[in-house]
């Protein structure tokens, strides 16, 4: 309801993420890592989702394992958020340069072939 048809195209192509690269250049973000959540979600899920706050121990990223695994976009409810957080924590535990390269590759392929999916 809140996204216009032009906005839907911009989101589908992830053009709205391009300004995030400024944050990468400044050093506030990484290209790959857990996606940052807004403060409202941090407040809502910080005490209810197990290990929610541990994902904040690493730099947030423009893309991440959760996004290429289907946990992209708005999260609806504790169960969905719990799944996303489990994947974010898995990324932090299994991090490697190879994993980052795989995630970047999968992100590019998803964008090129419009395979962006949401698992809510």
Tab-separated table of N, CA and C in Angstrom:
chain	number	residue	atom	x	y	z
A	1	UNK	N	0.810	-1.204	0.000
A	1	UNK	CA	0.000	0.000	0.000
A	1	UNK	C	0.852	1.267	0.000
A	2	UNK	N	1.958	1.257	0.711
A	2	UNK	CA	2.737	2.479	0.889
A	2	UNK	C	3.792	2.679	-0.183
A	3	UNK	N	3.948	1.734	-1.116
A	3	UNK	CA	4.977	1.842	-2.150
A	3	UNK	C	4.309	2.124	-3.495
A	4	UNK	N	4.772	3.181	-4.171
A	4	UNK	CA	4.225	3.529	-5.479
A	4	UNK	C	4.749	2.561	-6.540
A	5	UNK	N	4.192	2.634	-7.736
A	5	UNK	CA	4.644	1.744	-8.813
A	5	UNK	C	6.097	2.047	-9.187
A	6	UNK	N	6.497	3.310	-9.179
A	6	UNK	CA	7.894	3.675	-9.448
A	6	UNK	C	8.779	3.180	-8.312
A	7	UNK	N	8.316	3.362	-7.098
A	7	UNK	CA	9.060	2.879	-5.935
A	7	UNK	C	9.234	1.377	-5.951
A	8	UNK	N	8.222	0.659	-6.428
A	8	UNK	CA	8.293	-0.802	-6.522
A	8	UNK	C	9.408	-1.221	-7.488
A	9	UNK	N	9.522	-0.509	-8.606
A	9	UNK	CA	10.582	-0.803	-9.581
A	9	UNK	C	11.950	-0.489	-8.980
A	10	UNK	N	12.054	0.652	-8.312
A	10	UNK	CA	13.316	1.037	-7.674
A	10	UNK	C	13.726	-0.015	-6.645
A	11	UNK	N	12.773	-0.483	-5.839
A	11	UNK	CA	13.078	-1.511	-4.831
A	11	UNK	C	13.423	-2.840	-5.486
A	12	UNK	N	12.686	-3.220	-6.535
A	12	UNK	CA	12.917	-4.494	-7.225
A	12	UNK	C	14.334	-4.548	-7.799
A	13	UNK	N	14.795	-3.408	-8.346
A	13	UNK	CA	16.139	-3.335	-8.919
A	13	UNK	C	17.195	-2.988	-7.869
A	14	UNK	N	16.756	-2.755	-6.633
A	14	UNK	CA	17.628	-2.385	-5.510
A	14	UNK	C	18.423	-1.110	-5.760
A	15	UNK	N	17.888	-0.240	-6.592
A	15	UNK	CA	18.545	1.050	-6.843
A	15	UNK	C	18.598	1.877	-5.564
A	16	UNK	N	17.630	1.670	-4.680
A	16	UNK	CA	17.590	2.409	-3.425
A	16	UNK	C	18.763	2.067	-2.506
A	17	UNK	N	19.510	1.017	-2.825
A	17	UNK	CA	20.667	0.619	-2.015
A	17	UNK	C	21.961	1.328	-2.435
A	18	UNK	N	21.988	1.945	-3.594
A	18	UNK	CA	23.228	2.566	-4.088
A	18	UNK	C	23.829	3.594	-3.122
A	19	UNK	N	23.040	4.441	-2.473
A	19	UNK	CA	23.641	5.381	-1.515
A	19	UNK	C	24.364	4.695	-0.353
A	20	UNK	N	24.030	3.437	-0.078
A	20	UNK	CA	24.698	2.708	1.002
A	20	UNK	C	26.191	2.555	0.732
A	21	UNK	N	26.593	2.579	-0.537
A	21	UNK	CA	28.014	2.449	-0.856
A	21	UNK	C	28.826	3.609	-0.288
A	22	UNK	N	28.193	4.758	-0.077
A	22	UNK	CA	28.875	5.874	0.591
A	22	UNK	C	29.236	5.450	2.013
A	23	UNK	N	28.307	4.759	2.676
A	23	UNK	CA	28.574	4.265	4.031
A	23	UNK	C	29.704	3.246	4.039
A	24	UNK	N	29.823	2.458	2.971
A	24	UNK	CA	30.930	1.497	2.866
A	24	UNK	C	32.242	2.259	2.717
A	25	UNK	N	32.274	3.264	1.850
A	25	UNK	CA	33.497	4.051	1.634
A	25	UNK	C	33.935	4.774	2.899
A	26	UNK	N	32.972	5.239	3.678
A	26	UNK	CA	33.270	5.943	4.925
A	26	UNK	C	33.738	4.964	6.001
A	27	UNK	N	33.359	3.701	5.853
A	27	UNK	CA	33.760	2.683	6.834
A	27	UNK	C	32.691	2.338	7.849
A	28	UNK	N	31.486	2.883	7.671
A	28	UNK	CA	30.407	2.585	8.610
A	28	UNK	C	29.715	1.267	8.312
A	29	UNK	N	29.852	0.799	7.064
A	29	UNK	CA	29.219	-0.455	6.654
A	29	UNK	C	30.210	-1.281	5.861
A	30	UNK	N	29.844	-2.535	5.671
A	30	UNK	CA	30.594	-3.448	4.826
A	30	UNK	C	29.716	-3.776	3.621
A	31	UNK	N	30.299	-4.314	2.579
A	31	UNK	CA	29.477	-4.745	1.448
A	31	UNK	C	28.635	-5.940	1.875
A	32	UNK	N	29.225	-6.874	2.628
A	32	UNK	CA	28.511	-8.067	3.085
A	32	UNK	C	28.490	-8.089	4.606
A	33	UNK	N	27.343	-8.401	5.143
A	33	UNK	CA	27.169	-8.506	6.586
A	33	UNK	C	25.688	-8.500	6.903
A	34	UNK	N	25.315	-8.679	8.140
A	34	UNK	CA	23.894	-8.618	8.490
A	34	UNK	C	23.319	-7.236	8.157
A	35	UNK	N	22.157	-7.217	7.549
A	35	UNK	CA	21.514	-5.939	7.228
A	35	UNK	C	21.144	-5.220	8.510
A	36	UNK	N	21.375	-3.913	8.560
A	36	UNK	CA	20.978	-3.173	9.760
A	36	UNK	C	19.461	-3.049	9.838
A	37	UNK	N	18.948	-3.076	11.047
A	37	UNK	CA	17.520	-2.879	11.259
A	37	UNK	C	17.305	-1.504	11.860
A	38	UNK	N	16.122	-0.967	11.672
A	38	UNK	CA	15.796	0.321	12.275
A	38	UNK	C	15.661	0.145	13.785
A	39	UNK	N	15.833	1.241	14.503
A	39	UNK	CA	15.804	1.202	15.967
A	39	UNK	C	14.502	0.590	16.489
A	40	UNK	N	13.399	0.878	15.845
A	40	UNK	CA	12.108	0.337	16.265
A	40	UNK	C	12.139	-1.199	16.294
A	41	UNK	N	12.740	-1.821	15.265
A	41	UNK	CA	12.837	-3.291	15.247
A	41	UNK	C	13.809	-3.786	16.304
A	42	UNK	N	14.911	-3.062	16.494
A	42	UNK	CA	15.857	-3.448	17.550
A	42	UNK	C	15.173	-3.437	18.904
A	43	UNK	N	14.367	-2.403	19.159
A	43	UNK	CA	13.640	-2.311	20.428
A	43	UNK	C	12.593	-3.415	20.558
A	44	UNK	N	11.914	-3.712	19.440
A	44	UNK	CA	10.835	-4.700	19.467
A	44	UNK	C	11.347	-6.128	19.652
A	45	UNK	N	12.436	-6.480	18.959
A	45	UNK	CA	12.898	-7.864	18.958
A	45	UNK	C	14.120	-8.120	19.841
A	46	UNK	N	14.762	-7.074	20.325
A	46	UNK	CA	15.985	-7.238	21.103
A	46	UNK	C	15.849	-8.142	22.308
A	47	UNK	N	14.693	-8.106	22.956
A	47	UNK	CA	14.470	-8.920	24.149
A	47	UNK	C	13.668	-10.187	23.870
A	48	UNK	N	13.052	-10.292	22.686
A	48	UNK	CA	12.177	-11.436	22.425
A	48	UNK	C	12.793	-12.489	21.504
A	49	UNK	N	13.736	-12.096	20.653
A	49	UNK	CA	14.368	-13.047	19.732
A	49	UNK	C	15.745	-13.408	20.282
A	50	UNK	N	15.953	-14.700	20.492
A	50	UNK	CA	17.209	-15.173	21.066
A	50	UNK	C	18.409	-14.723	20.228
A	51	UNK	N	19.412	-14.169	20.895
A	51	UNK	CA	20.667	-13.720	20.296
A	51	UNK	C	20.500	-12.595	19.264
A	52	UNK	N	19.374	-11.900	19.309
A	52	UNK	CA	19.114	-10.824	18.352
A	52	UNK	C	20.249	-9.804	18.330
A	53	UNK	N	20.669	-9.369	19.494
A	53	UNK	CA	21.668	-8.304	19.571
A	53	UNK	C	23.077	-8.759	19.193
A	54	UNK	N	23.340	-10.065	19.175
A	54	UNK	CA	24.687	-10.532	18.835
A	54	UNK	C	25.027	-10.265	17.371
A	55	UNK	N	24.029	-10.071	16.527
A	55	UNK	CA	24.288	-9.762	15.122
A	55	UNK	C	24.908	-8.371	14.960
A	56	UNK	N	24.792	-7.556	16.001
A	56	UNK	CA	25.316	-6.194	15.935
A	56	UNK	C	26.793	-6.118	16.321
A	57	UNK	N	27.412	-7.254	16.564
A	57	UNK	CA	28.829	-7.270	16.925
A	57	UNK	C	29.731	-7.137	15.698
A	58	UNK	N	29.152	-7.254	14.505
A	58	UNK	CA	29.902	-7.083	13.259
A	58	UNK	C	29.305	-5.912	12.492
A	59	UNK	N	30.090	-5.373	11.555
A	59	UNK	CA	29.589	-4.262	10.745
A	59	UNK	C	28.401	-4.712	9.914
A	60	UNK	N	27.387	-3.862	9.820
A	60	UNK	CA	26.260	-4.200	8.950
A	60	UNK	C	26.690	-4.160	7.490
A	61	UNK	N	25.944	-4.854	6.646
A	61	UNK	CA	26.290	-4.917	5.236
A	61	UNK	C	25.153	-4.506	4.326
A	62	UNK	N	25.508	-4.229	3.080
A	62	UNK	CA	24.504	-3.898	2.066
A	62	UNK	C	23.730	-5.157	1.683
A	63	UNK	N	24.420	-6.274	1.622
A	63	UNK	CA	23.784	-7.557	1.363
A	63	UNK	C	24.310	-8.546	2.385
A	64	UNK	N	23.633	-9.656	2.501
A	64	UNK	CA	24.073	-10.644	3.476
A	64	UNK	C	23.520	-12.017	3.176
A	65	UNK	N	23.943	-12.966	3.970
A	65	UNK	CA	23.498	-14.350	3.800
A	65	UNK	C	21.987	-14.453	3.952
A	66	UNK	N	21.420	-13.728	4.883
A	66	UNK	CA	19.967	-13.776	5.067
A	66	UNK	C	19.243	-13.299	3.807
A	67	UNK	N	19.749	-12.251	3.169
A	67	UNK	CA	19.087	-11.708	1.992
A	67	UNK	C	19.124	-12.691	0.818
A	68	UNK	N	20.265	-13.335	0.605
A	68	UNK	CA	20.344	-14.273	-0.518
A	68	UNK	C	19.704	-15.614	-0.176
A	69	UNK	N	19.318	-15.777	1.088
A	69	UNK	CA	18.622	-16.992	1.504
A	69	UNK	C	17.111	-16.784	1.536
A	70	UNK	N	16.667	-15.616	1.102
A	70	UNK	CA	15.236	-15.356	1.019
A	70	UNK	C	14.659	-14.478	2.105
A	71	UNK	N	15.456	-14.084	3.081
A	71	UNK	CA	14.966	-13.239	4.170
A	71	UNK	C	15.265	-11.788	3.840
A	72	UNK	N	14.554	-11.274	2.865
A	72	UNK	CA	14.774	-9.921	2.366
A	72	UNK	C	13.476	-9.153	2.535
A	73	UNK	N	13.594	-7.884	2.841
A	73	UNK	CA	12.400	-7.057	2.958
A	73	UNK	C	11.831	-7.058	4.362
A	74	UNK	N	10.607	-6.611	4.454
A	74	UNK	CA	9.938	-6.478	5.744
A	74	UNK	C	9.739	-7.841	6.394
A	75	UNK	N	9.979	-7.893	7.694
A	75	UNK	CA	9.804	-9.127	8.456
A	75	UNK	C	8.513	-9.013	9.248
A	76	UNK	N	7.694	-10.022	9.123
A	76	UNK	CA	6.378	-9.987	9.772
A	76	UNK	C	6.319	-10.990	10.909
A	77	UNK	N	6.681	-10.551	12.079
A	77	UNK	CA	6.516	-11.388	13.257
A	77	UNK	C	7.789	-11.988	13.809
A	78	UNK	N	7.670	-12.499	15.015
A	78	UNK	CA	8.798	-13.037	15.773
A	78	UNK	C	9.402	-14.264	15.094
A	79	UNK	N	8.571	-15.146	14.562
A	79	UNK	CA	9.090	-16.373	13.948
A	79	UNK	C	9.938	-16.037	12.732
A	80	UNK	N	9.433	-15.171	11.882
A	80	UNK	CA	10.173	-14.769	10.687
A	80	UNK	C	11.479	-14.070	11.066
A	81	UNK	N	11.417	-13.197	12.058
A	81	UNK	CA	12.621	-12.492	12.502
A	81	UNK	C	13.609	-13.489	13.113
A	82	UNK	N	13.127	-14.473	13.839
A	82	UNK	CA	14.012	-15.481	14.432
A	82	UNK	C	14.789	-16.238	13.368
A	83	UNK	N	14.116	-16.578	12.280
A	83	UNK	CA	14.797	-17.272	11.178
A	83	UNK	C	15.881	-16.385	10.569
A	84	UNK	N	15.559	-15.119	10.357
A	84	UNK	CA	16.536	-14.184	9.785
A	84	UNK	C	17.743	-14.043	10.706
A	85	UNK	N	17.500	-13.915	11.988
A	85	UNK	CA	18.589	-13.739	12.953
A	85	UNK	C	19.472	-14.989	12.993
A	86	UNK	N	18.873	-16.174	12.924
A	86	UNK	CA	19.665	-17.414	12.906
A	86	UNK	C	20.617	-17.425	11.714
A	87	UNK	N	20.148	-16.978	10.551
A	87	UNK	CA	21.000	-16.940	9.360
A	87	UNK	C	22.087	-15.867	9.533
A	88	UNK	N	21.739	-14.721	10.104
A	88	UNK	CA	22.749	-13.679	10.359
A	88	UNK	C	23.839	-14.191	11.299
A	89	UNK	N	23.445	-14.899	12.336
A	89	UNK	CA	24.420	-15.432	13.293
A	89	UNK	C	25.274	-16.513	12.635
A	90	UNK	N	24.657	-17.344	11.803
A	90	UNK	CA	25.414	-18.349	11.057
A	90	UNK	C	26.492	-17.670	10.212
A	91	UNK	N	26.136	-16.559	9.564
A	91	UNK	CA	27.117	-15.816	8.765
A	91	UNK	C	28.292	-15.358	9.636
A	92	UNK	N	27.991	-14.796	10.805
A	92	UNK	CA	29.072	-14.284	11.655
A	92	UNK	C	29.985	-15.401	12.142
A	93	UNK	N	29.426	-16.600	12.342
A	93	UNK	CA	30.235	-17.736	12.805
A	93	UNK	C	31.049	-18.364	11.679
A	94	UNK	N	30.512	-18.362	10.471
A	94	UNK	CA	31.153	-19.044	9.337
A	94	UNK	C	31.860	-18.082	8.392
A	95	UNK	N	32.026	-16.821	8.791
A	95	UNK	CA	32.576	-15.822	7.888
A	95	UNK	C	33.898	-16.261	7.273
A	96	UNK	N	34.009	-15.991	5.986
A	96	UNK	CA	35.265	-16.172	5.264
A	96	UNK	C	35.193	-15.294	4.018
A	97	UNK	N	36.321	-15.011	3.436
A	97	UNK	CA	36.347	-14.244	2.197
A	97	UNK	C	35.575	-14.985	1.115
A	98	UNK	N	35.738	-16.304	1.086
A	98	UNK	CA	35.018	-17.117	0.102
A	98	UNK	C	33.503	-16.960	0.267
A	99	UNK	N	33.019	-17.015	1.518
A	99	UNK	CA	31.590	-16.853	1.766
A	99	UNK	C	31.114	-15.488	1.287
A	100	UNK	N	31.891	-14.439	1.555
A	100	UNK	CA	31.521	-13.102	1.080
A	100	UNK	C	31.433	-13.066	-0.444
A	101	UNK	N	32.378	-13.691	-1.119
A	101	UNK	CA	32.367	-13.713	-2.583
A	101	UNK	C	31.127	-14.451	-3.088
A	102	UNK	N	30.775	-15.559	-2.447
A	102	UNK	CA	29.575	-16.309	-2.831
A	102	UNK	C	28.328	-15.453	-2.641
A	103	UNK	N	28.238	-14.744	-1.525
A	103	UNK	CA	27.076	-13.898	-1.248
A	103	UNK	C	26.977	-12.759	-2.262
A	104	UNK	N	28.101	-12.130	-2.586
A	104	UNK	CA	28.097	-11.060	-3.593
A	104	UNK	C	27.651	-11.614	-4.946
A	105	UNK	N	28.184	-12.774	-5.318
A	105	UNK	CA	27.804	-13.412	-6.586
A	105	UNK	C	26.297	-13.699	-6.618
A	106	UNK	N	25.789	-14.303	-5.540
A	106	UNK	CA	24.362	-14.635	-5.491
A	106	UNK	C	23.499	-13.377	-5.520
A	107	UNK	N	23.966	-12.308	-4.881
A	107	UNK	CA	23.226	-11.047	-4.901
A	107	UNK	C	23.143	-10.504	-6.325
A	108	UNK	N	24.260	-10.509	-7.019
A	108	UNK	CA	24.286	-10.012	-8.399
A	108	UNK	C	23.392	-10.871	-9.291
A	109	UNK	N	23.473	-12.188	-9.143
A	109	UNK	CA	22.637	-13.079	-9.960
A	109	UNK	C	21.150	-12.859	-9.668
A	110	UNK	N	20.802	-12.688	-8.396
A	110	UNK	CA	19.408	-12.430	-8.036
A	110	UNK	C	18.918	-11.128	-8.667
A	111	UNK	N	19.771	-10.097	-8.658
A	111	UNK	CA	19.378	-8.819	-9.242
A	111	UNK	C	19.258	-8.907	-10.764
A	112	UNK	N	20.208	-9.571	-11.396
A	112	UNK	CA	20.193	-9.675	-12.856
A	112	UNK	C	19.013	-10.493	-13.373
A	113	UNK	N	18.632	-11.517	-12.640
A	113	UNK	CA	17.578	-12.409	-13.096
A	113	UNK	C	16.285	-12.244	-12.286
A	114	UNK	N	16.188	-11.136	-11.527
A	114	UNK	CA	14.993	-10.824	-10.749
A	114	UNK	C	14.546	-11.992	-9.877
A	115	UNK	N	15.517	-12.680	-9.290
A	115	UNK	CA	15.198	-13.813	-8.420
A	115	UNK	C	15.077	-13.369	-6.969
A	116	UNK	N	14.746	-12.122	-6.757
A	116	UNK	CA	14.591	-11.622	-5.404
A	116	UNK	C	13.341	-12.239	-4.826
A	117	UNK	N	13.509	-12.886	-3.682
A	117	UNK	CA	12.402	-13.587	-3.074
A	117	UNK	C	12.285	-13.229	-1.601
A	118	UNK	N	11.107	-13.310	-1.097
A	118	UNK	CA	10.851	-13.088	0.318
A	118	UNK	C	10.255	-14.359	0.881
A	119	UNK	N	10.745	-14.782	2.041
A	119	UNK	CA	10.291	-16.036	2.645
A	119	UNK	C	9.352	-15.765	3.797
A	120	UNK	N	8.641	-14.790	3.949
A	120	UNK	CA	7.876	-14.503	5.159
A	120	UNK	C	6.854	-15.559	5.377
